[in-house]
CSV table of C-alpha atoms and ligand atoms in Angstrom, one decimal:
chain,number,residue,atom,x,y,z
B,1,MET,CA,48.7,59.1,-36.6
B,2,SER,CA,45.0,59.0,-36.3
B,3,ALA,CA,43.0,57.3,-38.9
B,4,GLY,CA,40.8,54.3,-39.4
B,5,PRO,CA,37.0,53.8,-39.6
B,6,GLY,CA,36.4,57.2,-37.8
B,7,ARG,CA,38.5,59.3,-40.1
B,8,PRO,CA,38.5,63.1,-40.1
B,9,ALA,CA,35.5,64.9,-41.6
B,10,ALA,CA,37.5,66.1,-44.6
B,11,ALA,CA,37.9,62.5,-45.8
B,12,SER,CA,34.3,61.5,-45.2
B,13,ASP,CA,33.0,64.5,-47.1
B,14,TRP,CA,34.9,63.3,-50.1
B,15,VAL,CA,33.7,59.7,-49.6
B,16,GLY,CA,30.1,61.0,-49.9
B,17,ARG,CA,30.8,63.2,-52.9
B,18,ALA,CA,32.7,60.3,-54.6
B,19,ARG,CA,29.9,57.8,-54.1
B,20,THR,CA,27.4,60.2,-55.6
B,21,VAL,CA,29.3,60.5,-58.9
B,22,MET,CA,31.5,57.4,-59.2
B,23,PRO,CA,30.3,53.7,-58.7
B,24,GLY,CA,31.4,52.8,-55.1
B,25,GLY,CA,33.2,56.1,-55.0
B,26,VAL,CA,36.3,54.6,-56.7
B,27,SER,CA,38.1,54.1,-60.0
B,28,SER,CA,39.0,50.5,-59.1
B,29,PRO,CA,37.0,48.2,-56.8
B,30,VAL,CA,39.4,47.2,-54.1
B,31,ARG,CA,40.1,50.9,-53.2
B,32,ALA,CA,36.7,51.0,-51.6
B,33,PHE,CA,38.0,49.1,-48.5
B,34,ASP,CA,34.8,47.0,-48.4
B,35,ALA,CA,36.6,43.8,-47.5
B,36,VAL,CA,37.9,45.3,-44.3
B,37,GLY,CA,34.8,47.2,-43.4
B,38,MET,CA,36.2,50.7,-43.8
B,39,THR,CA,35.8,53.8,-45.9
B,40,PRO,CA,38.5,54.5,-48.5
B,41,LEU,CA,41.7,56.3,-47.9
B,42,PHE,CA,41.8,59.5,-49.9
B,43,ALA,CA,45.5,60.1,-50.7
B,44,GLY,CA,46.8,63.6,-50.4
B,45,ARG,CA,50.4,62.9,-51.3
B,46,GLY,CA,53.2,60.4,-51.0
B,47,GLU,CA,56.9,60.8,-50.1
B,48,GLY,CA,59.3,57.9,-49.9
B,49,ALA,CA,57.9,55.0,-47.9
B,50,ARG,CA,54.9,57.1,-46.7
B,51,ILE,CA,51.5,58.0,-48.1
B,52,PHE,CA,49.6,60.9,-46.5
B,53,ASP,CA,45.8,61.1,-46.6
B,54,ASP,CA,44.0,64.3,-47.5
B,55,ALA,CA,43.9,65.3,-43.8
B,56,GLY,CA,47.7,64.9,-43.6
B,57,CYS,CA,47.8,61.6,-41.6
B,58,GLY,CA,50.8,59.6,-42.7
B,59,TYR,CA,51.0,55.8,-43.1
B,60,LEU,CA,53.9,53.5,-43.9
B,61,ASP,CA,52.9,52.3,-47.3
B,62,TYR,CA,53.1,48.7,-48.3
B,63,VAL,CA,50.7,49.0,-51.3
B,64,LEU,CA,52.9,51.4,-53.3
B,65,SER,CA,50.2,52.0,-55.9
B,66,TRP,CA,49.8,48.2,-56.1
B,67,GLY,CA,53.4,47.6,-57.0
B,68,PRO,CA,54.8,50.2,-59.4
B,69,LEU,CA,56.7,52.4,-56.8
B,70,ILE,CA,59.8,50.3,-56.2
B,71,LEU,CA,61.7,53.4,-55.3
B,72,GLY,CA,58.9,54.8,-53.1
B,73,HIS,CA,56.7,57.8,-53.7
B,74,ALA,CA,57.9,60.8,-55.7
B,75,ALA,CA,61.4,59.5,-56.1
B,76,PRO,CA,63.4,62.6,-57.2
B,77,PRO,CA,65.0,61.1,-60.3
B,78,VAL,CA,61.6,60.0,-61.6
B,79,VAL,CA,59.9,63.3,-60.8
B,80,GLU,CA,62.7,65.2,-62.5
B,81,ALA,CA,62.5,63.0,-65.6
B,82,VAL,CA,58.7,63.3,-65.9
B,83,THR,CA,58.9,67.1,-65.3
B,84,ARG,CA,61.5,67.5,-68.1
B,85,ALA,CA,59.5,65.3,-70.4
B,86,ALA,CA,56.2,67.2,-69.7
B,87,ARG,CA,58.0,70.5,-70.7
B,88,ASP,CA,58.8,68.9,-74.1
B,89,GLY,CA,55.2,67.9,-74.7
B,90,MET,CA,52.7,65.6,-73.1
B,91,SER,CA,52.0,63.3,-76.0
B,92,PHE,CA,53.0,63.2,-79.6
B,93,GLY,CA,51.1,60.3,-81.3
B,94,ALA,CA,54.4,59.9,-83.1
B,95,CYS,CA,57.6,57.9,-82.6
B,96,HIS,CA,60.1,59.3,-80.1
B,97,THR,CA,63.5,58.4,-78.7
B,98,ARG,CA,62.5,57.5,-75.1
B,99,GLU,CA,60.3,54.6,-76.2
B,100,VAL,CA,63.2,53.1,-78.1
B,101,GLU,CA,65.5,53.5,-75.1
B,102,LEU,CA,63.0,51.9,-72.8
B,103,ALA,CA,62.4,49.0,-75.2
B,104,GLU,CA,66.2,48.5,-75.4
B,105,ARG,CA,66.4,48.3,-71.7
B,106,LEU,CA,63.7,45.6,-71.5
B,107,VAL,CA,65.5,43.6,-74.2
B,108,ALA,CA,68.7,43.9,-72.3
B,109,TRP,CA,67.2,42.8,-68.9
B,110,VAL,CA,64.4,40.3,-69.5
B,111,PRO,CA,65.6,37.0,-70.8
B,112,GLY,CA,62.7,36.2,-73.1
B,113,VAL,CA,62.4,39.6,-74.7
B,114,GLU,CA,63.7,40.6,-78.1
B,115,MET,CA,61.0,43.0,-79.2
B,116,VAL,CA,58.5,45.0,-77.2
B,117,ARG,CA,55.1,46.7,-77.8
B,118,PHE,CA,54.1,49.3,-75.3
B,119,VAL,CA,50.5,49.6,-74.1
B,120,ASN,CA,48.8,51.6,-71.3
B,121,SER,CA,47.7,48.9,-68.8
B,122,GLY,CA,48.4,45.4,-67.7
B,123,THR,CA,45.0,44.4,-69.0
B,124,GLU,CA,45.8,45.6,-72.4
B,125,ALA,CA,49.2,43.7,-72.3
B,126,THR,CA,47.7,40.3,-71.3
B,127,MET,CA,44.7,40.7,-73.7
B,128,SER,CA,47.1,41.5,-76.6
B,129,ALA,CA,49.5,38.7,-75.7
B,130,VAL,CA,46.6,36.2,-75.8
B,131,ARG,CA,45.5,37.6,-79.2
B,132,LEU,CA,49.0,37.1,-80.5
B,133,ALA,CA,49.2,33.6,-79.1
B,134,ARG,CA,45.9,32.7,-80.8
B,135,ALA,CA,47.1,34.1,-84.1
B,136,ALA,CA,50.4,32.4,-83.9
B,137,THR,CA,49.0,29.0,-83.1
B,138,GLY,CA,45.7,29.1,-84.9
B,139,ARG,CA,44.0,27.8,-81.8
B,140,ASP,CA,41.3,29.3,-79.6
B,141,LEU,CA,41.5,28.0,-75.9
B,142,ILE,CA,43.6,29.5,-73.1
B,143,LEU,CA,44.5,28.0,-69.8
B,144,LYS,CA,44.8,30.1,-66.7
B,145,PHE,CA,45.2,29.3,-63.0
B,146,GLN,CA,42.6,29.9,-60.3
B,147,GLY,CA,43.4,32.9,-58.2
B,148,CYS,CA,45.7,34.4,-60.8
B,149,TYR,CA,44.6,37.8,-62.1
B,150,HIS,CA,45.5,39.0,-65.5
B,151,GLY,CA,43.4,42.2,-65.7
B,152,HIS,CA,39.7,42.7,-66.5
B,153,ALA,CA,39.4,41.6,-70.2
B,154,ASP,CA,36.4,39.4,-70.7
B,155,GLY,CA,38.4,36.2,-71.2
B,156,PHE,CA,40.2,36.5,-67.9
B,157,LEU,CA,37.1,37.1,-65.7
B,158,VAL,CA,36.4,33.4,-65.2
B,159,VAL,CA,35.8,31.4,-62.1
B,160,ALA,CA,36.7,27.8,-61.9
B,161,GLY,CA,34.0,25.2,-62.3
B,162,SER,CA,34.3,22.3,-60.0
B,163,GLY,CA,37.6,20.4,-60.2
B,164,VAL,CA,39.2,20.8,-63.5
B,165,ALA,CA,36.7,23.0,-65.1
B,166,THR,CA,36.4,22.8,-68.8
B,167,LEU,CA,33.3,25.0,-69.4
B,168,SER,CA,33.7,27.9,-67.0
B,169,LEU,CA,31.1,30.4,-66.0
B,170,PRO,CA,31.7,34.1,-66.5
B,171,ASP,CA,32.8,35.8,-63.3
B,172,SER,CA,30.9,39.0,-64.1
B,173,PRO,CA,27.6,39.8,-65.8
B,174,GLY,CA,28.4,41.2,-69.2
B,175,VAL,CA,30.9,38.6,-70.1
B,176,PRO,CA,29.3,36.3,-72.7
B,177,GLY,CA,29.4,32.6,-71.9
B,178,ALA,CA,30.8,32.0,-75.3
B,179,VAL,CA,33.8,34.1,-74.4
B,180,SER,CA,34.4,32.6,-71.0
B,181,ALA,CA,34.1,29.1,-72.4
B,182,LEU,CA,37.4,29.7,-74.2
B,183,THR,CA,39.2,30.0,-70.8
B,184,LEU,CA,40.0,26.9,-68.9
B,185,THR,CA,41.1,27.1,-65.3
B,186,VAL,CA,43.0,24.7,-63.0
B,187,PRO,CA,44.5,25.2,-59.5
B,188,TYR,CA,47.8,27.0,-59.2
B,189,ASN,CA,50.9,24.7,-58.8
B,190,ASP,CA,48.9,21.7,-60.0
B,191,LEU,CA,50.7,20.0,-63.0
B,192,GLU,CA,48.4,17.0,-62.8
B,193,ALA,CA,45.4,19.2,-63.4
B,194,VAL,CA,47.2,20.8,-66.3
B,195,ASP,CA,47.9,17.3,-67.8
B,196,ALA,CA,44.2,16.5,-67.5
B,197,ILE,CA,43.3,19.6,-69.5
B,198,LEU,CA,46.0,18.9,-72.1
B,199,ALA,CA,44.8,15.3,-72.5
B,200,GLU,CA,41.4,16.6,-73.4
B,201,HIS,CA,42.1,19.9,-75.1
B,202,GLY,CA,45.8,20.0,-75.9
B,203,SER,CA,45.3,20.4,-79.7
B,204,ARG,CA,43.0,23.5,-79.2
B,205,LEU,CA,45.1,25.2,-76.6
B,206,ALA,CA,46.7,28.5,-77.8
B,207,ALA,CA,48.3,29.5,-74.5
B,208,VAL,CA,49.0,28.8,-70.9
B,209,ILE,CA,49.0,32.1,-69.0
B,210,VAL,CA,50.4,32.2,-65.5
B,211,GLU,CA,51.6,34.7,-62.9
B,212,PRO,CA,55.0,33.0,-62.2
B,213,VAL,CA,54.7,34.1,-58.6
B,214,ALA,CA,51.0,34.5,-57.9
B,215,GLY,CA,50.4,37.9,-56.3
B,216,ASN,CA,46.7,38.3,-56.6
B,217,ALA,CA,45.6,35.7,-54.1
B,218,GLY,CA,47.9,36.9,-51.4
B,219,LEU,CA,51.4,35.7,-52.3
B,220,ILE,CA,51.8,32.1,-53.6
B,221,PRO,CA,55.3,31.1,-54.9
B,222,PRO,CA,55.6,28.5,-57.6
B,223,ARG,CA,56.5,25.1,-56.2
B,224,ALA,CA,59.7,23.5,-57.3
B,225,GLY,CA,59.3,22.3,-60.9
B,226,PHE,CA,56.0,24.0,-61.5
B,227,LEU,CA,57.2,26.6,-64.0
B,228,GLU,CA,59.6,24.1,-65.6
B,229,GLY,CA,56.7,21.7,-65.9
B,230,LEU,CA,54.6,24.3,-67.7
B,231,ARG,CA,57.5,25.0,-70.1
B,232,ALA,CA,57.9,21.3,-70.9
B,233,ARG,CA,54.2,20.8,-71.5
B,234,CYS,CA,53.9,23.9,-73.7
B,235,ASP,CA,56.8,22.7,-75.8
B,236,ARG,CA,55.2,19.3,-76.1
B,237,THR,CA,51.7,20.5,-77.1
B,238,GLY,CA,52.6,23.6,-79.1
B,239,ALA,CA,50.7,26.0,-76.7
B,240,LEU,CA,52.6,29.2,-76.0
B,241,LEU,CA,53.7,29.9,-72.4
B,242,ILE,CA,52.8,33.4,-71.3
B,243,PHE,CA,54.4,34.7,-68.1
B,244,ASP,CA,52.3,37.6,-66.8
B,245,GLU,CA,55.1,39.5,-65.1
B,246,VAL,CA,53.0,42.7,-64.7
B,247,MET,CA,53.6,42.3,-60.9
B,248,THR,CA,56.8,40.3,-60.8
B,249,GLY,CA,58.7,42.2,-63.5
B,250,PHE,CA,61.7,44.1,-61.9
B,251,ARG,CA,60.3,42.9,-58.5
B,252,VAL,CA,61.4,39.4,-57.9
B,253,ALA,CA,64.7,40.0,-59.8
B,254,ARG,CA,65.9,42.6,-62.2
B,255,GLY,CA,64.9,40.3,-65.1
B,256,GLY,CA,61.7,39.2,-63.4
B,257,ALA,CA,60.6,35.7,-62.5
B,258,GLN,CA,62.0,34.3,-65.7
B,259,GLU,CA,65.5,35.3,-64.6
B,260,ARG,CA,64.9,34.2,-61.0
B,261,TYR,CA,63.6,30.8,-61.8
B,262,GLY,CA,65.5,30.2,-65.1
B,263,VAL,CA,62.4,29.4,-67.1
B,264,VAL,CA,61.9,31.5,-70.3
B,265,PRO,CA,58.3,31.9,-71.6
B,266,ASP,CA,57.2,32.5,-75.2
B,267,LEU,CA,55.6,35.8,-74.3
B,268,THR,CA,56.0,38.2,-71.4
B,269,THR,CA,53.7,40.9,-70.1
B,270,LEU,CA,55.0,43.7,-68.1
B,271,GLY,CA,53.5,46.7,-66.2
B,272,LYS,CA,53.6,48.4,-62.8
B,273,VAL,CA,57.4,49.0,-62.2
B,274,VAL,CA,58.1,49.6,-65.9
B,275,GLY,CA,56.0,52.8,-65.7
B,276,ALA,CA,57.0,53.9,-62.2
B,277,GLY,CA,53.4,54.9,-61.4
B,278,LEU,CA,52.3,56.2,-64.9
B,279,PRO,CA,50.1,54.1,-67.1
B,280,VAL,CA,52.7,52.0,-68.9
B,281,ALA,CA,52.7,48.3,-69.7
B,282,ALA,CA,54.1,46.1,-72.5
B,283,TYR,CA,53.9,42.7,-74.1
B,284,ALA,CA,57.1,41.3,-75.4
B,285,GLY,CA,58.8,38.2,-76.7
B,286,PRO,CA,61.1,36.8,-79.3
B,287,ARG,CA,61.4,38.5,-82.7
B,288,ASP,CA,59.6,35.8,-84.7
B,289,LEU,CA,56.5,36.1,-82.6
B,290,MET,CA,56.5,39.9,-82.1
B,291,GLN,CA,57.0,40.4,-85.8
B,292,ARG,CA,53.4,39.1,-86.2
B,293,VAL,CA,52.1,42.3,-84.6
B,294,ALA,CA,50.9,45.1,-86.9
B,295,PRO,CA,52.3,46.9,-88.9
B,296,GLU,CA,55.1,44.3,-89.4
B,297,GLY,CA,52.5,41.5,-89.2
B,298,THR,CA,48.7,41.1,-89.3
B,299,VAL,CA,47.8,40.9,-85.6
B,300,TYR,CA,46.2,44.3,-85.0
B,301,GLN,CA,46.7,46.2,-81.8
B,302,ALA,CA,47.1,50.0,-81.4
B,303,GLY,CA,46.8,52.9,-78.9
B,304,THR,CA,46.4,56.7,-79.0
B,305,LEU,CA,48.6,57.2,-75.9
B,306,SER,CA,50.8,54.1,-76.2
B,307,GLY,CA,54.5,54.8,-75.6
B,308,ASN,CA,53.5,58.1,-74.0
B,309,PRO,CA,56.6,60.2,-73.5
B,310,LEU,CA,55.9,60.9,-69.8
B,311,GLY,CA,55.4,57.2,-69.0
B,312,MET,CA,58.5,56.3,-71.0
B,313,ALA,CA,60.5,59.0,-69.1
B,314,ALA,CA,59.3,57.7,-65.8
B,315,GLY,CA,60.1,54.1,-66.6
B,316,LEU,CA,63.5,54.9,-67.9
B,317,ALA,CA,64.4,57.0,-64.9
B,318,GLN,CA,63.2,54.3,-62.4
B,319,LEU,CA,65.0,51.5,-64.2
B,320,ALA,CA,68.2,53.6,-64.4
B,321,VAL,CA,68.1,53.9,-60.6
B,322,LEU,CA,67.6,50.2,-60.3
B,323,GLU,CA,70.6,49.6,-62.6
B,324,ARG,CA,72.8,52.0,-60.7
B,325,THR,CA,71.9,50.9,-57.2
B,326,ASP,CA,71.1,47.2,-57.8
B,327,PRO,CA,68.8,47.2,-54.7
B,328,PHE,CA,67.3,43.7,-55.2
B,329,ALA,CA,69.3,41.7,-52.6
B,330,GLU,CA,68.7,44.4,-50.0
B,331,LEU,CA,65.0,44.7,-50.8
B,332,GLU,CA,64.6,41.0,-50.5
B,333,ARG,CA,66.4,41.0,-47.1
B,334,ARG,CA,64.2,43.7,-45.7
B,335,THR,CA,61.0,42.1,-47.1
B,336,SER,CA,62.0,38.8,-45.5
B,337,THR,CA,62.7,40.5,-42.2
B,338,LEU,CA,59.2,42.0,-42.4
B,339,VAL,CA,57.4,38.7,-43.1
B,340,GLU,CA,59.4,36.8,-40.5
B,341,GLY,CA,58.6,39.6,-37.9
B,342,ILE,CA,54.9,39.5,-38.7
B,343,LEU,CA,54.8,35.7,-38.5
B,344,ALA,CA,56.8,35.6,-35.3
B,345,ALA,CA,54.4,38.2,-33.8
B,346,ALA,CA,51.4,36.2,-34.8
B,347,ARG,CA,52.7,32.8,-33.7
B,348,SER,CA,53.9,34.1,-30.3
B,349,ARG,CA,50.3,35.1,-29.7
B,350,GLY,CA,49.0,31.6,-30.8
B,351,ILE,CA,47.6,33.0,-34.0
B,352,PRO,CA,48.0,30.5,-36.9
B,353,ALA,CA,49.8,32.3,-39.7
B,354,CYS,CA,52.0,31.5,-42.7
B,355,GLY,CA,53.6,33.6,-45.4
B,356,THR,CA,56.5,34.4,-47.5
B,357,ALA,CA,58.6,37.0,-49.4
B,358,VAL,CA,59.8,36.7,-52.9
B,359,GLY,CA,62.0,39.6,-53.9
B,360,SER,CA,60.2,42.7,-52.6
B,361,MET,CA,56.7,41.0,-52.8
B,362,TRP,CA,55.3,39.6,-49.7
B,363,GLY,CA,52.2,38.0,-48.2
B,364,VAL,CA,50.9,36.7,-44.9
B,365,TYR,CA,47.8,34.4,-44.4
B,366,PHE,CA,46.1,33.8,-41.1
B,367,THR,CA,46.0,30.0,-41.5
B,368,GLU,CA,48.5,27.2,-40.6
B,369,GLY,CA,49.2,26.7,-44.2
B,370,PRO,CA,51.3,26.2,-46.2
B,371,VAL,CA,49.3,27.8,-49.0
B,372,PHE,CA,50.0,26.4,-52.5
B,373,ASP,CA,46.8,27.5,-54.4
B,374,PHE,CA,43.7,29.7,-54.3
B,375,GLU,CA,41.8,27.1,-52.3
B,376,GLY,CA,44.4,27.2,-49.6
B,377,ALA,CA,44.4,31.0,-49.6
B,378,ARG,CA,40.7,31.0,-49.2
B,379,GLY,CA,41.1,28.9,-46.1
B,380,ALA,CA,42.6,31.9,-44.3
B,381,ASP,CA,40.6,33.7,-41.6
B,382,THR,CA,39.3,36.8,-43.4
B,383,GLU,CA,37.3,38.0,-40.4
B,384,PHE,CA,40.4,38.1,-38.3
B,385,PHE,CA,42.2,39.7,-41.2
B,386,ALA,CA,39.7,42.6,-41.3
B,387,ARG,CA,40.1,43.3,-37.5
B,388,TYR,CA,43.8,43.1,-37.8
B,389,TYR,CA,43.8,45.3,-40.8
B,390,ARG,CA,41.8,48.1,-39.1
B,391,ALA,CA,44.1,47.9,-36.1
B,392,CYS,CA,47.2,48.2,-38.3
B,393,PHE,CA,45.7,51.1,-40.2
B,394,GLU,CA,45.0,52.9,-36.9
B,395,ARG,CA,48.7,52.4,-36.1
B,396,GLY,CA,49.8,54.1,-39.3
B,397,LEU,CA,50.3,51.1,-41.5
B,398,PHE,CA,48.8,51.0,-45.0
B,399,PHE,CA,48.5,47.4,-46.2
B,400,ALA,CA,46.4,46.2,-49.2
B,401,PRO,CA,42.8,46.3,-47.9
B,402,SER,CA,42.2,42.6,-48.8
B,403,ALA,CA,43.5,39.3,-47.5
B,404,PHE,CA,44.1,38.3,-51.2
B,405,GLU,CA,46.6,40.8,-52.3
B,406,ALA,CA,50.4,40.8,-52.2
B,407,GLY,CA,52.3,43.5,-50.3
B,408,PHE,CA,55.3,45.4,-51.6
B,409,VAL,CA,58.5,47.0,-50.1
B,410,SER,CA,60.3,49.8,-51.7
B,411,ALA,CA,63.9,51.0,-51.6
B,412,ALA,CA,62.7,53.9,-49.5
B,413,HIS,CA,61.7,51.6,-46.6
B,414,THR,CA,64.5,51.6,-44.1
B,415,ASP,CA,65.4,48.9,-41.6
B,416,ALA,CA,63.9,51.3,-38.9
B,417,ASP,CA,60.6,51.4,-40.9
B,418,ILE,CA,60.5,47.6,-41.0
B,419,ALA,CA,61.2,47.3,-37.3
B,420,ALA,CA,58.5,49.9,-36.5
B,421,THR,CA,56.1,48.0,-38.7
B,422,VAL,CA,56.7,44.7,-36.9
B,423,ALA,CA,56.3,46.4,-33.5
B,424,ALA,CA,53.0,48.1,-34.7
B,425,VAL,CA,51.8,44.7,-36.1
B,426,GLY,CA,52.3,43.2,-32.6
B,427,ASP,CA,50.1,45.8,-31.0
B,428,ALA,CA,47.6,45.5,-33.8
B,429,LEU,CA,47.4,41.7,-33.3
B,430,ASP,CA,46.8,42.3,-29.6
B,431,ALA,CA,44.0,44.7,-30.4
B,432,ALA,CA,42.5,42.4,-33.0
B,433,LEU,CA,42.5,39.5,-30.4
B,434,ASP,CA,40.9,41.8,-27.8
B,435,VAL,CA,38.0,42.6,-30.1
B,436,ALA,CA,37.7,38.9,-30.8
B,437,GLY,CA,37.7,38.1,-27.1
I,1,PLP,N1,48.4,41.1,-64.5
I,1,PLP,C1,48.7,41.1,-63.2
I,1,PLP,C2,49.6,40.0,-62.7
I,1,PLP,C3,48.3,42.1,-62.3
I,1,PLP,O1,48.7,42.0,-61.1
I,1,PLP,C4,47.5,43.1,-62.9
I,1,PLP,C5,47.0,44.1,-62.0
I,1,PLP,O2,47.1,44.1,-60.8
I,1,PLP,C6,47.1,43.0,-64.2
I,1,PLP,C7,47.6,42.0,-65.0
I,1,PLP,C8,46.3,44.1,-64.8
I,1,PLP,O3,47.0,45.3,-64.9
I,1,PLP,P1,46.2,46.7,-64.9
I,1,PLP,O4,45.5,46.9,-63.6
I,1,PLP,O5,47.3,47.7,-65.2
I,1,PLP,O6,45.2,46.6,-66.0
């Protein structure tokens, strides 16, 4: 499997053409592979656990479209369901039965969900959940955790000020300071910092939004008591607790992190697995809150393509397979084997490393660790990561091209795939050390 920085001409032609007509040549920034000093992978097709580039080189895929493909690429039941749906019409702009069926399934599976509104992206879901929280509480501030990503809506693109920031700076030009000032940030897993915010701003706080397992700064699990502590503090102050389960939903357990950790939020956002690779997401919660959404209530939110029949068919088909096969324990076992294998390979070579698996999400940092927050994650060796990354890619492994992204395992990854990955990682670490030496 040849690949890497010197990829075949076919791919590099496309890189040039893409860069001419699309900013950075991509539709989403991290696809540019900038952080690892490479040119982008141009995907040709995917099958099971493998993605093939446009020159036909295959890679074992641990990105899986950034999470949605829990059954692997082109899972036959999903492809068949989407094909059937497409024959019936690509979009109706009208109610249809599949969206009701998918909503019913979410209500049955996710503990905090009694009603659902479908949208087209995780960004829309979190943005809309915050609007609903503000409407329900009559308050304006939100609290998020440093290193958590909730999509690219203005209010979420906020860096931390020093310590417990109260007036944050926008993370991107184009975000008005007045908007970012409504977002407070504190370190992940830090209840004392939350308390300090509450002491000063509790009566203005509409919502605390959190990735219940942080997957956008590598992988950071919640420390014991963290999610329970957030629940108790929200109950005390009247802020709503929003679990952003766009990544963890149907990944860390069938009913998401709220099932796994036994903490039920006020509002839940879902995406990725729920659409099986099509643009589907949702925000959801108890009836009394969701009934505030238009047309039942006054909180406006709409979408031309929301509840799209192809997306609903894909999600239903994928969730039906999950229900029938119940792969969660097996997925977690394989994902843990992968992480333990990578950590053992690193440590046996004297490379500091730590990491973990939660369900079929995983992450490894090149630092002693343990990592509890974004600050800790940023302490990892990103230069070594880039060398390691390139060496892995050359050995046919497709990992997320950033030290700050979770990886995923699908039901299509076999024990043999995991073993081959661990062996290739060992070789790649040797190569990365050689370059360093
Ligand atoms: N929330 C979380 C936890 C995510 O991981 C992401 C995307 O990765 C989003 C929200 C945004 O979703 P989307 O990219 O579909 O807008």
